[in-house]
Amino acid sequence: MSTLRSKDAWQALERHYESMRKRRLRDLFARDADRAKHFSAEAAGWRLDYSKHRVSHATMQHLFALARECKLEARRDAMFAGDKVNNTEHRAALHIALRAPAGSVIECDGENVVPGVHATLDRMAVFADAVRNGDLIGFSGKRIRNIVNIGIGGSDLGPVMAYEALRHYSDRTLRMRFVSNVDHTDFAEAVRDLEPEETLFIVASKTFTTLETMTNAHTARDWLLAAAGSKQAVKKHFVALSTNREAVRKFGIPAMHTFGFEDWVGGRYSMDSAIGLSTMIAIGPRAFGEMLDGFHAMDEHFRNAPLEENLPAIMGLLSVWYTDFFGAETVAVLPYEQYLKRFPAYLQQLTMESNGKRVTRGGKAVDVATGPVFWGEPGTNGQHSFYQLIHQGTRLIPCDFIAFGQSLNPSGRHHDLLLANVIAQAEALAFGKTLKEVRDEGVPASLAPHKVFEGNRPSSLLTAQRLTPATLGALVALYEHSVFVQAAIWDINPFDQWGVELGKVLAKKVAEEIESPRKRLAHDASTNHAIRWYRKARAQTVSDGLGTPTVLVLDIGGTHVKIRISDRDEMRRFKSGPNLTPQDMMDKLLPLIEDWRYDAVTLGVPAPVIQGRLRTDPINLGKGWKDFDFRRAFNCPVRVVNDAAMQALGSYQGGRMLFLGLGTGLGSALIIDGVLQPTELSHMPWREHTYEHYVSDKFYNENKDAWAENVLELIRVMRNAFMPDYVMLGGGNVRHLKDLPDGVLRGENGNAFDGGFRIWELPR
Ligand SMILES: O=P(O)(O)OC[C@H]1O[C@](O)(CO)[C@@H](O)[C@@H]1O
């Protein structure tokens, strides 16, 4: 038996539960006319009515006794004192210091942390005011109007929830957006209608290493630089909120745009730290200060009020009561306030990342249920979807109803009806409707069971006068501390989150395997199957010309194979020669590019290619090229293209272009309005031989002057035949031509790679 189960108060509760299990709320109310008064408490602008819970005075006494036996007050005091209550990470959990008034003293490792907190708040205020006043200017000299917060988990849910909750108080001339998901759709939709020159990115990440956030931050930087041109723009358009100052500096964000906090602020407890910069920009430093005051008021209440009047203690203990004695698995959070639409999502991280634990602080398995599942939606919408199950389903789902006396957008009967609904829902859940009541209404016997409401379904009603920055702060602190109370009873650490690690590590491995399609898979059959399925889907995306693939280009020549990849400048090469078979090439290539990831391959081959297929083996290489299965060898989409055509594509400047490649032989290609037309001029008869003969490298070595004459003659003839807007000369021997006629341009050899990359942008 665990220490918790063996506690006197726990055992007393177990016995007491047997007497409460069947007690009806109807009876409890009938016996006590003042039950609503007796089972309610107030603090920091909030009133908690918990009279519709399945508790008696005795229940509450047992629960308070349990809290005392679990040393809740001592644990709370240790947290407030800056002790390392996050024992698995050896850290304090001092979020209460984030809202402590200037002048207070809260020590961590012997140092008063409050002055540092206020110094950051002051810097944030100066910055927020600069944005709000229009003093913050982007790269083009225009004022910043769009704020995009990039973060995830606590670096997103708190800011987005607070922005939505306090929208009424926000500066409507600013556009606030929040990007969290690594799904690119999130970023794409967030910036779709924004101008880079007016956009500020706030990269919010405690660690500044989180995969999703850093991927989105790099995408944001590319998006900005595509418009700004210069890397200097990053300094103006990016702000970082982080504890990892070194990583922020490496990203290119200057110290003056970095707002830090300390490791004693947990991600899900950070919305009132520097992570709240977007909130402060939206509502202004003064209102942000009011929100902090609300937090602080609830902190003080939690710290000083006796458990019997202590809102977080009561809420936390009720959660333990239902989770461990009634076997309830979830809690529904139902704000009757549209501005709180993201509150349930925010609470999910706060509650479940904190208390989703299966071992005690000392590492022993717990043998009672811990952290319930939190979920919810704003009322009244939920009433028309899942409330059916809460009213008549087989599960017990305690509900937290949240409502405000005054609407921020009063109009007609709206608020009356909203409040009527929340009050009525709590009443219906508690008291239900008996079979007799249904029958008395004249409902036929066959239908009556369907219309019975069992009732006895518990709920809290949390009310405040108005949704303000202060009431929001107090509400969040209420839940933070309620989570702490539950953790104290279960003896778990609510401040770590090891449970997210394994998935992160495996995702990194799987991403590597997806992006290196030749890697062998050694997972279970199902995981292997899923990876293979996605590799195929991904290859299809590339083949369909969607997205921007990373392309590996091979420029295969008679003496060397040169290789590049589209996201790096580096070129690698290895020797080819007259005996090089495609298999030899693969054997030399793959070890050389082991560290490169690519989605697609372009092969520029010195041989005729029609519709992506080699018509013959290259004359200057070994055998077996024509029928070799490159798609299979690379395990990703491959496009084979004539080497001259590839260079032509890389040199193309629009319109009708004739490309002539002067190398060992003669390469040629025609591009008309972006569409590549393969041509094979080299072996057409000319004079006593072929065109290639008279402009070849061999001919050049025999008679240089005649070679130059021949090239000019070739250009004249081909111009007459194809009527291009211009002729582009490529190949190594172009350098031997001094003066070029008008309309004839000199291309560069490196253009071949650009052609290999561009070919994936063309329709197939
Ligand atoms: O702020 P960071 O370091 O990017 O972390 C984001 C989130 O990731 C987690 O560490 C794990 O999900 C959360 O606790 C945290 O809020």
Tab-separated table of N, CA and C in Angstrom, residues 129-232:
chain	number	residue	atom	x	y	z
A	129	ASP	N	5.681	49.802	-25.882
A	129	ASP	CA	5.232	51.159	-26.194
A	129	ASP	C	5.748	51.615	-27.560
A	130	ALA	N	6.993	51.238	-27.861
A	130	ALA	CA	7.558	51.630	-29.158
A	130	ALA	C	6.725	51.034	-30.289
A	131	VAL	N	6.303	49.776	-30.127
A	131	VAL	CA	5.468	49.151	-31.165
A	131	VAL	C	4.117	49.864	-31.213
A	132	ARG	N	3.527	50.087	-30.070
A	132	ARG	CA	2.172	50.659	-30.004
A	132	ARG	C	2.151	52.106	-30.495
A	133	ASN	N	3.264	52.824	-30.267
A	133	ASN	CA	3.292	54.225	-30.711
A	133	ASN	C	3.688	54.376	-32.166
A	134	GLY	N	4.082	53.281	-32.793
A	134	GLY	CA	4.497	53.368	-34.194
A	134	GLY	C	5.958	53.756	-34.346
A	135	ASP	N	6.719	53.666	-33.243
A	135	ASP	CA	8.136	54.047	-33.336
A	135	ASP	C	9.012	52.911	-33.836
A	136	LEU	N	8.501	51.708	-33.827
A	136	LEU	CA	9.316	50.590	-34.299
A	136	LEU	C	9.146	50.483	-35.814
A	137	ILE	N	10.276	50.598	-36.494
A	137	ILE	CA	10.273	50.724	-37.947
A	137	ILE	C	10.910	49.487	-38.564
A	138	GLY	N	10.334	49.024	-39.667
A	138	GLY	CA	10.890	47.862	-40.368
A	138	GLY	C	11.957	48.266	-41.366
A	139	PHE	N	12.417	47.291	-42.158
A	139	PHE	CA	13.563	47.544	-43.048
A	139	PHE	C	13.301	48.613	-44.101
A	140	SER	N	12.033	48.821	-44.460
A	140	SER	CA	11.751	49.790	-45.522
A	140	SER	C	11.398	51.158	-44.963
A	141	GLY	N	11.421	51.281	-43.645
A	141	GLY	CA	11.076	52.573	-43.033
A	141	GLY	C	9.621	52.659	-42.621
A	142	LYS	N	8.829	51.620	-42.958
A	142	LYS	CA	7.418	51.630	-42.543
A	142	LYS	C	7.276	51.144	-41.110
A	143	ARG	N	6.215	51.566	-40.423
A	143	ARG	CA	6.037	51.136	-39.039
A	143	ARG	C	5.588	49.673	-38.960
A	144	ILE	N	5.943	49.048	-37.848
A	144	ILE	CA	5.533	47.656	-37.609
A	144	ILE	C	4.067	47.646	-37.177
A	145	ARG	N	3.275	46.835	-37.889
A	145	ARG	CA	1.839	46.725	-37.547
A	145	ARG	C	1.436	45.290	-37.235
A	146	ASN	N	2.232	44.352	-37.716
A	146	ASN	CA	1.869	42.938	-37.550
A	146	ASN	C	2.829	42.280	-36.564
A	147	ILE	N	2.273	41.580	-35.608
A	147	ILE	CA	3.096	40.894	-34.618
A	147	ILE	C	2.796	39.405	-34.737
A	148	VAL	N	3.817	38.614	-35.036
A	148	VAL	CA	3.609	37.160	-35.143
A	148	VAL	C	4.420	36.476	-34.042
A	149	ASN	N	3.707	35.882	-33.090
A	149	ASN	CA	4.387	35.139	-32.020
A	149	ASN	C	4.614	33.714	-32.497
A	150	ILE	N	5.880	33.294	-32.494
A	150	ILE	CA	6.205	31.918	-32.879
A	150	ILE	C	6.648	31.183	-31.618
A	151	GLY	N	5.910	30.174	-31.229
A	151	GLY	CA	6.257	29.407	-30.029
A	151	GLY	C	5.310	28.233	-29.949
A	152	ILE	N	5.548	27.343	-29.013
A	152	ILE	CA	4.643	26.195	-28.862
A	152	ILE	C	4.530	25.835	-27.388
A	153	GLY	N	3.497	25.103	-27.042
A	153	GLY	CA	3.290	24.749	-25.624
A	153	GLY	C	3.110	26.025	-24.816
A	154	GLY	N	3.832	26.110	-23.713
A	154	GLY	CA	3.697	27.280	-22.851
A	154	GLY	C	4.113	28.569	-23.531
A	155	SER	N	4.898	28.467	-24.592
A	155	SER	CA	5.337	29.675	-25.292
A	155	SER	C	4.340	30.094	-26.359
A	156	ASP	N	3.213	29.406	-26.398
A	156	ASP	CA	2.150	29.745	-27.349
A	156	ASP	C	0.791	29.813	-26.648
A	157	LEU	N	0.470	28.742	-25.919
A	157	LEU	CA	-0.897	28.633	-25.387
A	157	LEU	C	-1.241	29.770	-24.437
A	158	GLY	N	-0.293	30.157	-23.583
A	158	GLY	CA	-0.527	31.281	-22.674
A	158	GLY	C	-0.712	32.577	-23.452
A	159	PRO	N	0.268	32.926	-24.319
A	159	PRO	CA	0.119	34.164	-25.099
A	159	PRO	C	-1.155	34.198	-25.950
A	160	VAL	N	-1.467	33.105	-26.627
A	160	VAL	CA	-2.643	33.168	-27.510
A	160	VAL	C	-3.926	33.233	-26.675
A	161	MET	N	-3.950	32.470	-25.577
A	161	MET	CA	-5.133	32.520	-24.708
A	161	MET	C	-5.323	33.934	-24.153
A	162	ALA	N	-4.226	34.523	-23.669
A	162	ALA	CA	-4.334	35.858	-23.059
A	162	ALA	C	-4.717	36.892	-24.108
A	163	TYR	N	-4.166	36.768	-25.316
A	163	TYR	CA	-4.532	37.737	-26.356
A	163	TYR	C	-6.021	37.653	-26.663
A	164	GLU	N	-6.505	36.414	-26.837
A	164	GLU	CA	-7.940	36.253	-27.133
A	164	GLU	C	-8.785	36.744	-25.960
A	165	ALA	N	-8.352	36.390	-24.745
A	165	ALA	CA	-9.148	36.742	-23.564
A	165	ALA	C	-9.232	38.263	-23.389
A	166	LEU	N	-8.140	38.947	-23.734
A	166	LEU	CA	-8.083	40.387	-23.458
A	166	LEU	C	-8.158	41.216	-24.733
A	167	ARG	N	-8.671	40.621	-25.763
A	167	ARG	CA	-8.789	41.300	-27.051
A	167	ARG	C	-9.545	42.620	-26.922
A	168	HIS	N	-10.529	42.589	-26.056
A	168	HIS	CA	-11.354	43.782	-25.841
A	168	HIS	C	-10.478	44.978	-25.455
A	169	TYR	N	-9.366	44.696	-24.782
A	169	TYR	CA	-8.497	45.767	-24.273
A	169	TYR	C	-7.328	46.036	-25.217
A	170	SER	N	-7.326	45.382	-26.368
A	170	SER	CA	-6.126	45.431	-27.212
A	170	SER	C	-6.181	46.580	-28.215
A	171	ASP	N	-4.998	46.935	-28.719
A	171	ASP	CA	-4.865	47.965	-29.744
A	171	ASP	C	-5.298	47.350	-31.076
A	172	ARG	N	-6.429	47.822	-31.601
A	172	ARG	CA	-6.998	47.174	-32.797
A	172	ARG	C	-6.262	47.557	-34.077
A	173	THR	N	-5.303	48.466	-33.981
A	173	THR	CA	-4.569	48.794	-35.214
A	173	THR	C	-3.440	47.785	-35.456
A	174	LEU	N	-3.178	46.979	-34.445
A	174	LEU	CA	-2.128	45.965	-34.600
A	174	LEU	C	-2.768	44.630	-34.960
A	175	ARG	N	-2.073	43.888	-35.847
A	175	ARG	CA	-2.583	42.547	-36.166
A	175	ARG	C	-1.722	41.528	-35.433
A	176	MET	N	-2.361	40.749	-34.578
A	176	MET	CA	-1.619	39.758	-33.778
A	176	MET	C	-1.875	38.370	-34.355
A	177	ARG	N	-0.814	37.640	-34.577
A	177	ARG	CA	-0.944	36.266	-35.083
A	177	ARG	C	-0.081	35.335	-34.223
A	178	PHE	N	-0.451	34.059	-34.221
A	178	PHE	CA	0.271	33.082	-33.404
A	178	PHE	C	0.544	31.840	-34.243
A	179	VAL	N	1.797	31.471	-34.321
A	179	VAL	CA	2.186	30.297	-35.100
A	179	VAL	C	2.827	29.300	-34.145
A	180	SER	N	2.311	28.078	-34.144
A	180	SER	CA	2.889	27.088	-33.231
A	180	SER	C	3.216	25.773	-33.934
A	181	ASN	N	2.326	25.328	-34.806
A	181	ASN	CA	2.441	23.976	-35.367
A	181	ASN	C	3.577	23.897	-36.382
A	182	VAL	N	4.281	22.785	-36.402
A	182	VAL	CA	5.339	22.608	-37.398
A	182	VAL	C	4.714	22.360	-38.781
A	183	ASP	N	3.446	22.067	-38.814
A	183	ASP	CA	2.699	22.006	-40.072
A	183	ASP	C	2.805	23.388	-40.735
A	184	HIS	N	3.384	23.430	-41.923
A	184	HIS	CA	3.664	24.732	-42.551
A	184	HIS	C	2.404	25.552	-42.817
A	185	THR	N	1.280	24.867	-42.853
A	185	THR	CA	0.025	25.577	-43.067
A	185	THR	C	-0.170	26.662	-42.003
A	186	ASP	N	0.260	26.375	-40.793
A	186	ASP	CA	0.079	27.343	-39.710
A	186	ASP	C	0.790	28.650	-40.059
A	187	PHE	N	2.052	28.540	-40.458
A	187	PHE	CA	2.811	29.750	-40.809
A	187	PHE	C	2.231	30.399	-42.066
A	188	ALA	N	1.988	29.565	-43.079
A	188	ALA	CA	1.526	30.100	-44.374
A	188	ALA	C	0.244	30.912	-44.207
A	189	GLU	N	-0.697	30.377	-43.439
A	189	GLU	CA	-1.963	31.099	-43.252
A	189	GLU	C	-1.765	32.340	-42.378
A	190	ALA	N	-0.856	32.247	-41.418
A	190	ALA	CA	-0.648	33.393	-40.514
A	190	ALA	C	-0.083	34.597	-41.257
A	191	VAL	N	0.756	34.369	-42.263
A	191	VAL	CA	1.405	35.517	-42.924
A	191	VAL	C	0.815	35.813	-44.305
A	192	ARG	N	-0.188	35.034	-44.704
A	192	ARG	CA	-0.727	35.151	-46.062
A	192	ARG	C	-1.034	36.598	-46.474
A	193	ASP	N	-1.635	37.343	-45.569
A	193	ASP	CA	-2.044	38.712	-45.932
A	193	ASP	C	-1.141	39.763	-45.279
A	194	LEU	N	0.049	39.380	-44.860
A	194	LEU	CA	0.928	40.329	-44.182
A	194	LEU	C	2.065	40.779	-45.105
A	195	GLU	N	2.513	42.013	-44.913
A	195	GLU	CA	3.677	42.517	-45.635
A	195	GLU	C	4.898	42.332	-44.747
A	196	PRO	N	5.972	41.706	-45.278
A	196	PRO	CA	7.163	41.504	-44.447
A	196	PRO	C	7.696	42.802	-43.842
A	197	GLU	N	7.649	43.885	-44.606
A	197	GLU	CA	8.235	45.147	-44.115
A	197	GLU	C	7.501	45.693	-42.886
A	198	GLU	N	6.290	45.200	-42.616
A	198	GLU	CA	5.521	45.703	-41.461
A	198	GLU	C	5.388	44.646	-40.369
A	199	THR	N	6.168	43.559	-40.487
A	199	THR	CA	5.934	42.406	-39.604
A	199	THR	C	7.078	42.174	-38.624
A	200	LEU	N	6.696	42.001	-37.374
A	200	LEU	CA	7.667	41.669	-36.321
A	200	LEU	C	7.427	40.225	-35.879
A	201	PHE	N	8.484	39.431	-35.839
A	201	PHE	CA	8.360	38.064	-35.327
A	201	PHE	C	8.890	38.006	-33.899
A	202	ILE	N	8.070	37.453	-33.021
A	202	ILE	CA	8.524	37.218	-31.650
A	202	ILE	C	8.792	35.725	-31.533
A	203	VAL	N	10.042	35.350	-31.409
A	203	VAL	CA	10.344	33.921	-31.249
A	203	VAL	C	10.365	33.626	-29.753
A	204	ALA	N	9.328	32.917	-29.312
A	204	ALA	CA	9.158	32.648	-27.879
A	204	ALA	C	9.550	31.206	-27.621
A	205	SER	N	10.648	31.005	-26.955
A	205	SER	CA	11.067	29.636	-26.638
A	205	SER	C	12.024	29.680	-25.463
A	206	LYS	N	11.610	29.049	-24.388
A	206	LYS	CA	12.469	29.028	-23.202
A	206	LYS	C	13.847	28.461	-23.568
A	207	THR	N	13.849	27.339	-24.280
A	207	THR	CA	15.112	26.658	-24.580
A	207	THR	C	15.762	27.158	-25.870
A	208	PHE	N	14.990	27.717	-26.760
A	208	PHE	CA	15.417	28.126	-28.107
A	208	PHE	C	15.994	26.931	-28.880
A	209	THR	N	15.471	25.760	-28.597
A	209	THR	CA	15.900	24.569	-29.342
A	209	THR	C	14.690	23.777	-29.826
A	210	THR	N	13.497	24.146	-29.414
A	210	THR	CA	12.308	23.342	-29.726
A	210	THR	C	12.117	23.244	-31.247
A	211	LEU	N	12.024	21.994	-31.697
A	211	LEU	CA	12.006	21.723	-33.141
A	211	LEU	C	10.979	22.556	-33.899
A	212	GLU	N	9.748	22.545	-33.405
A	212	GLU	CA	8.662	23.242	-34.099
A	212	GLU	C	8.959	24.743	-34.186
A	213	THR	N	9.349	25.299	-33.051
A	213	THR	CA	9.565	26.753	-33.007
A	213	THR	C	10.757	27.157	-33.859
A	214	MET	N	11.836	26.395	-33.774
A	214	MET	CA	13.014	26.805	-34.540
A	214	MET	C	12.769	26.603	-36.041
A	215	THR	N	12.025	25.564	-36.409
A	215	THR	CA	11.710	25.375	-37.830
A	215	THR	C	10.887	26.557	-38.331
A	216	ASN	N	9.878	26.938	-37.563
A	216	ASN	CA	9.051	28.085	-37.971
A	216	ASN	C	9.848	29.387	-37.959
A	217	ALA	N	10.759	29.523	-36.996
A	217	ALA	CA	11.551	30.764	-36.925
A	217	ALA	C	12.445	30.880	-38.161
A	218	HIS	N	13.033	29.766	-38.590
A	218	HIS	CA	13.888	29.829	-39.791
A	218	HIS	C	13.053	30.127	-41.035
A	219	THR	N	11.865	29.529	-41.085
A	219	THR	CA	10.986	29.815	-42.227
A	219	THR	C	10.613	31.297	-42.241
A	220	ALA	N	10.355	31.838	-41.054
A	220	ALA	CA	9.997	33.267	-40.956
A	220	ALA	C	11.174	34.121	-41.415
A	221	ARG	N	12.372	33.700	-41.030
A	221	ARG	CA	13.541	34.484	-41.440
A	221	ARG	C	13.698	34.460	-42.960
A	222	ASP	N	13.510	33.284	-43.562
A	222	ASP	CA	13.605	33.198	-45.028
A	222	ASP	C	12.545	34.069	-45.692
A	223	TRP	N	11.340	34.029	-45.124
A	223	TRP	CA	10.217	34.812	-45.676
A	223	TRP	C	10.555	36.301	-45.629
A	224	LEU	N	11.134	36.713	-44.530
A	224	LEU	CA	11.499	38.126	-44.396
A	224	LEU	C	12.622	38.478	-45.365
A	225	LEU	N	13.663	37.621	-45.401
A	225	LEU	CA	14.837	37.955	-46.215
A	225	LEU	C	14.521	37.950	-47.708
A	226	ALA	N	13.565	37.115	-48.103
A	226	ALA	CA	13.182	37.110	-49.517
A	226	ALA	C	12.682	38.494	-49.926
A	227	ALA	N	12.081	39.210	-48.995
A	227	ALA	CA	11.573	40.549	-49.309
A	227	ALA	C	12.615	41.615	-49.006
A	228	ALA	N	13.366	41.420	-47.927
A	228	ALA	CA	14.267	42.480	-47.482
A	228	ALA	C	15.608	42.456	-48.203
A	229	GLY	N	16.035	41.267	-48.630
A	229	GLY	CA	17.318	41.180	-49.318
A	229	GLY	C	18.499	41.073	-48.362
A	230	SER	N	18.568	41.931	-47.375
A	230	SER	CA	19.746	41.932	-46.495
A	230	SER	C	19.470	41.272	-45.145
A	231	LYS	N	20.500	40.554	-44.664
A	231	LYS	CA	20.376	39.879	-43.372
A	231	LYS	C	20.199	40.863	-42.222
A	232	GLN	N	20.575	42.096	-42.458
A	232	GLN	CA	20.433	43.129	-41.422
A	232	GLN	C	18.980	43.262	-40.954
